Backbone as numpy.savetxt, mean C-alpha at the origin, in Angstrom:
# Nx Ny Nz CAx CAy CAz Cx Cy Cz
-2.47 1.04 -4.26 -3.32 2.22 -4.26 -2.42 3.45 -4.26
-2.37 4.56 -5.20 -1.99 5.61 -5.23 -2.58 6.91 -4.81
-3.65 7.12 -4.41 -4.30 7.94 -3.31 -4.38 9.19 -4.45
-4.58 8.82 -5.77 -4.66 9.73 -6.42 -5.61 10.01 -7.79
-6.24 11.00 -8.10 -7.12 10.55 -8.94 -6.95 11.98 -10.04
-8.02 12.37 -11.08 -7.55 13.24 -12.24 -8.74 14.51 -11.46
-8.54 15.85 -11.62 -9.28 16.87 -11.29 -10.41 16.61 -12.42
-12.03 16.90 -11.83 -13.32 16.94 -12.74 -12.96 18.17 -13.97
-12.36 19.04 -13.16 -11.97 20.90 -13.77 -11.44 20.97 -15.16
-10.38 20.13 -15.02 -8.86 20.24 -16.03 -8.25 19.31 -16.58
-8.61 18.14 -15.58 -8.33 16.70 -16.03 -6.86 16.15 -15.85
-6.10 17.58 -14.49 -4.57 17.64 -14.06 -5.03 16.51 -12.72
-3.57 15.64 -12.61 -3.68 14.87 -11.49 -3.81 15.12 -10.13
-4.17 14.84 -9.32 -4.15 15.53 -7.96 -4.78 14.74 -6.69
-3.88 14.82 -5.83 -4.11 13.78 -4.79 -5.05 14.04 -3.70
-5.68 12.55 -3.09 -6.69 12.37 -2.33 -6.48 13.41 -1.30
-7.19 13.59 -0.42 -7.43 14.11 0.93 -6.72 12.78 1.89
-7.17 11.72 1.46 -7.13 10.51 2.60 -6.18 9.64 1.03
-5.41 8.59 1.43 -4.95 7.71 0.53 -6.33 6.41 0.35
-6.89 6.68 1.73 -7.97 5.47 2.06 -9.22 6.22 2.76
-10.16 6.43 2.36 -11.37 6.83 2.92 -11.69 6.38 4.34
-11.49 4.72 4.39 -12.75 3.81 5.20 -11.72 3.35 6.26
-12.28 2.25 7.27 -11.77 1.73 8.17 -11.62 0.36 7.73
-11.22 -0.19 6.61 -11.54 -1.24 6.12 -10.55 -2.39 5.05
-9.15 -1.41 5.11 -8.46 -1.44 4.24 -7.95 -2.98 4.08
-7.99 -3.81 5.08 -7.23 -5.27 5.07 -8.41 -6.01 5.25
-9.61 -5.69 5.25 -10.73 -6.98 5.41 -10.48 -7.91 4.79
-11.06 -8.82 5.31 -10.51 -10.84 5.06 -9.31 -10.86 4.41
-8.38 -10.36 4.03 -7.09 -10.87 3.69 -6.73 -11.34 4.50
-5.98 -12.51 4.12 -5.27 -13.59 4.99 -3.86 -13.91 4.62
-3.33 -12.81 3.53 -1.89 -12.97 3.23 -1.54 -11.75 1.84
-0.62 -12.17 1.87 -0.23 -10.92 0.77 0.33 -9.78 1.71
-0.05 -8.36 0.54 0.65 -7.05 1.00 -0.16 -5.96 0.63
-0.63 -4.75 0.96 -0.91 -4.16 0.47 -0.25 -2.37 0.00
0.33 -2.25 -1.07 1.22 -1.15 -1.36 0.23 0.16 -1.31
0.34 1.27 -0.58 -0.57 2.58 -0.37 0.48 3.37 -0.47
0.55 4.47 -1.54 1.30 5.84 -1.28 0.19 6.26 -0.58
1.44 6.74 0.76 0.54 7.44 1.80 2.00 8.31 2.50
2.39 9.37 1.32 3.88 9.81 1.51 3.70 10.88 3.51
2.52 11.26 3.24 2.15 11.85 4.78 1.92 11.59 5.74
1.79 9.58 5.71 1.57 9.36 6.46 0.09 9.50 7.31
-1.00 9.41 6.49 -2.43 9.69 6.93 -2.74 8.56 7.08
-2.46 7.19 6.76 -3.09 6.47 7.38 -2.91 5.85 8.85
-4.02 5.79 9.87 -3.52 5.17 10.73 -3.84 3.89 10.91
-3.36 3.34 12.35 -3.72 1.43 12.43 -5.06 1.12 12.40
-6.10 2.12 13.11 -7.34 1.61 13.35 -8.15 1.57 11.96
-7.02 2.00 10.70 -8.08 1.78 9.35 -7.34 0.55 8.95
-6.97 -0.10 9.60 -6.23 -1.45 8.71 -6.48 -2.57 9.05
-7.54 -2.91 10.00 -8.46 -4.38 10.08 -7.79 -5.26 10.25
-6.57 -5.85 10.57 -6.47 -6.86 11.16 -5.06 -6.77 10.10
-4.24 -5.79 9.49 -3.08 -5.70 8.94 -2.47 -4.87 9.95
-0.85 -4.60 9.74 -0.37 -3.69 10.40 1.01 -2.90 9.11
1.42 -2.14 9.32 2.30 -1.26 9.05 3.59 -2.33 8.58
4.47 -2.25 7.48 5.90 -3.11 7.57 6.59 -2.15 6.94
7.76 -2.32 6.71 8.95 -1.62 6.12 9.27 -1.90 4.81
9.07 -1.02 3.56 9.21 -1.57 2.24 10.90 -1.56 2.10
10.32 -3.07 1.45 12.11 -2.98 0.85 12.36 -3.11 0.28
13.84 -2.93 -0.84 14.18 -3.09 -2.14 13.11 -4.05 -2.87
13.13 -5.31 -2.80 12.42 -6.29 -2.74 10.75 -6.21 -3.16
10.14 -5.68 -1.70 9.13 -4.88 -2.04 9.09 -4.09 -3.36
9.92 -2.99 -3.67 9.76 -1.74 -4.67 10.07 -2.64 -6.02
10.87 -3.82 -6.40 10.94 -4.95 -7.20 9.89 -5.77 -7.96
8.73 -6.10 -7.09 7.66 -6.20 -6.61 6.64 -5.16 -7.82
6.47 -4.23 -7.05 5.84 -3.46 -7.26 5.75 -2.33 -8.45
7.14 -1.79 -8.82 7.68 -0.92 -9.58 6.73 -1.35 -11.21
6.88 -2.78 -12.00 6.50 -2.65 -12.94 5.08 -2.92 -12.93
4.32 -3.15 -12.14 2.71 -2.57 -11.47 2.32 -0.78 -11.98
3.30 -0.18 -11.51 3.85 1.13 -11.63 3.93 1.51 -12.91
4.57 0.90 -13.49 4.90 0.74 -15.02 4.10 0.97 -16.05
3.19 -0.48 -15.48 1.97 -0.61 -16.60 1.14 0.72 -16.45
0.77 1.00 -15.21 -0.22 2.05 -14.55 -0.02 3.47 -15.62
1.47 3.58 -15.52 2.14 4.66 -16.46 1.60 4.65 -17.52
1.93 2.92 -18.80 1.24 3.12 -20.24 -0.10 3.29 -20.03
-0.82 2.94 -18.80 -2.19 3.05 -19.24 -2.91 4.32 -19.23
-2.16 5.01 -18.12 -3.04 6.30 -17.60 -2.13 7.66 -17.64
-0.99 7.23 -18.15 0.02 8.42 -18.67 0.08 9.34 -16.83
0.07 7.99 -16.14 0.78 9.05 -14.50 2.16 8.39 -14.25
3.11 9.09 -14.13 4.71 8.64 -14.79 4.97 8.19 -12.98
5.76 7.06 -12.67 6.30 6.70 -11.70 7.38 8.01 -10.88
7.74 8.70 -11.65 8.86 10.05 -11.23 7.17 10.54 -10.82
6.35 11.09 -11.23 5.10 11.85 -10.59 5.04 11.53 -9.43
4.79 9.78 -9.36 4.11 9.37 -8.06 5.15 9.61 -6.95
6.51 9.36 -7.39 7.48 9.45 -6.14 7.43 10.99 -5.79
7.07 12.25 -6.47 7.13 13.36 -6.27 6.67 13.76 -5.35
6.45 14.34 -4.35 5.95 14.52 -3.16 6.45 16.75 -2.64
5.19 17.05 -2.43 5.90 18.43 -2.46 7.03 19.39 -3.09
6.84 18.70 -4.27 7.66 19.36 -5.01 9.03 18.71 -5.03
8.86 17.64 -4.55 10.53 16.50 -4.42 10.64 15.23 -4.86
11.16 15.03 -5.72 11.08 13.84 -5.60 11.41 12.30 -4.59
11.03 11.76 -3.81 11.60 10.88 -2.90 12.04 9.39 -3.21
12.54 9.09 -2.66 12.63 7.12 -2.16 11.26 6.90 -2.29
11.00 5.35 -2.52 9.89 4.69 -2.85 9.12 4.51 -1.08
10.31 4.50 -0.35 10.56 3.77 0.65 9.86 4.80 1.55
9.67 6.24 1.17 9.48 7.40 1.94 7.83 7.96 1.22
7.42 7.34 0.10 6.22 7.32 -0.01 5.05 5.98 -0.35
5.68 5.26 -0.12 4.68 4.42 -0.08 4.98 3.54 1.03
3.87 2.82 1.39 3.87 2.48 3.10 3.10 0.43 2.41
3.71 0.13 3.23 3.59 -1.77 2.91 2.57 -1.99 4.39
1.34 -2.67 3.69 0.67 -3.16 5.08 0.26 -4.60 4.68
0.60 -5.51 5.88 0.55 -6.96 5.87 -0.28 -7.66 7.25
-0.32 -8.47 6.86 -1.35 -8.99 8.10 -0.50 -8.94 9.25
-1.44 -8.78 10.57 -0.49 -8.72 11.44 -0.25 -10.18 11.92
1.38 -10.16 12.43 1.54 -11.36 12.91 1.08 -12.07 13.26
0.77 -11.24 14.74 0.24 -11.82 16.00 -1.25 -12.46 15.69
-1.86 -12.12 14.89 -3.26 -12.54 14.29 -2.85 -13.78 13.26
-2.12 -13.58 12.81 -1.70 -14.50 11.45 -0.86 -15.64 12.84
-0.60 -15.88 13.57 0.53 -17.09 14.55 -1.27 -17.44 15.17
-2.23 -16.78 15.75 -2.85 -17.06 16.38 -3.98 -18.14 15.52
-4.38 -17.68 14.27 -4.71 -18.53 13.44 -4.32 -19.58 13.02
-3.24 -20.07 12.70 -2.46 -21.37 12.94 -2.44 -22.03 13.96
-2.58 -21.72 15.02 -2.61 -22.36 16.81 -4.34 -22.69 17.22
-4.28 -23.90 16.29 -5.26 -24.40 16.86 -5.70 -25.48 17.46
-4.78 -25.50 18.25 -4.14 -26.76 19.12 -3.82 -27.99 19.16
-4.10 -27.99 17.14 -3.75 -29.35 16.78 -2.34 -29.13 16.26
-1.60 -30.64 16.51 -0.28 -30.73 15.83 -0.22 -30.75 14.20
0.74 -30.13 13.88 0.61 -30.36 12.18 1.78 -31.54 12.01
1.60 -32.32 10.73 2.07 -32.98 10.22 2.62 -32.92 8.94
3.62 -33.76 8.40 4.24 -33.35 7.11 4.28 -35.06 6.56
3.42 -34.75 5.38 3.53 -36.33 4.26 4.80 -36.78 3.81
């Protein structure tokens, strides 16, 4: 999610108020990641349902970048745009924020007091 959409006015790009409206952002996911430019930092934990906050990494931005890519041929919003941030360009790492299930929910789901086995 890029928290960003085209002005009704002019049809110039221009970013959300919120990256995420709702309180709802990780409902039933049970794995994966979810990538949010949220370079300000507006989102907080209580909108992320049972995900929490992680640290993007090279890896991550690997991942993700030609997602980015395509987004570019399709909708002509250039990856240098999205990293732009107040007039700067940044690290991937400094605007977009990685949210994953949280552990402690994800270990507790597995513990269900049966032993596992391997064929």
């Amino acid at each position: 999610m890029n928290g960003i959409g085209f002005d009704d006015n002019n049809g110039s790009i221009r970013e959300y108020d919120s990256p995420y409206p709702g309180s709802n952002i990780f409902s039933l996911a049970s794995g994966g990641a979810i990538y949010v430019r949220d370079p300000h930092k507006k989102l907080v934990d209580e909108q992320l349902n049972g995900g929490e906050f992680a640290k993007i990494t090279d890896a991550d931005w690997k991942l993700i970048e030609p997602y980015l890519k395509e987004n570019e041929s399709l909708f002509d919003i250039s990856i240098e745009r999205l990293l732009t941030v107040d007039g700067k360009k940044k690290p991937a790492k400094d605007v977009y924020r990685k949210i994953q299930p949280k552990k402690a929910a994800a270990s507790a789901a597995n513990d269900d007091g049966l032993e596992e086995f391997n064929n």
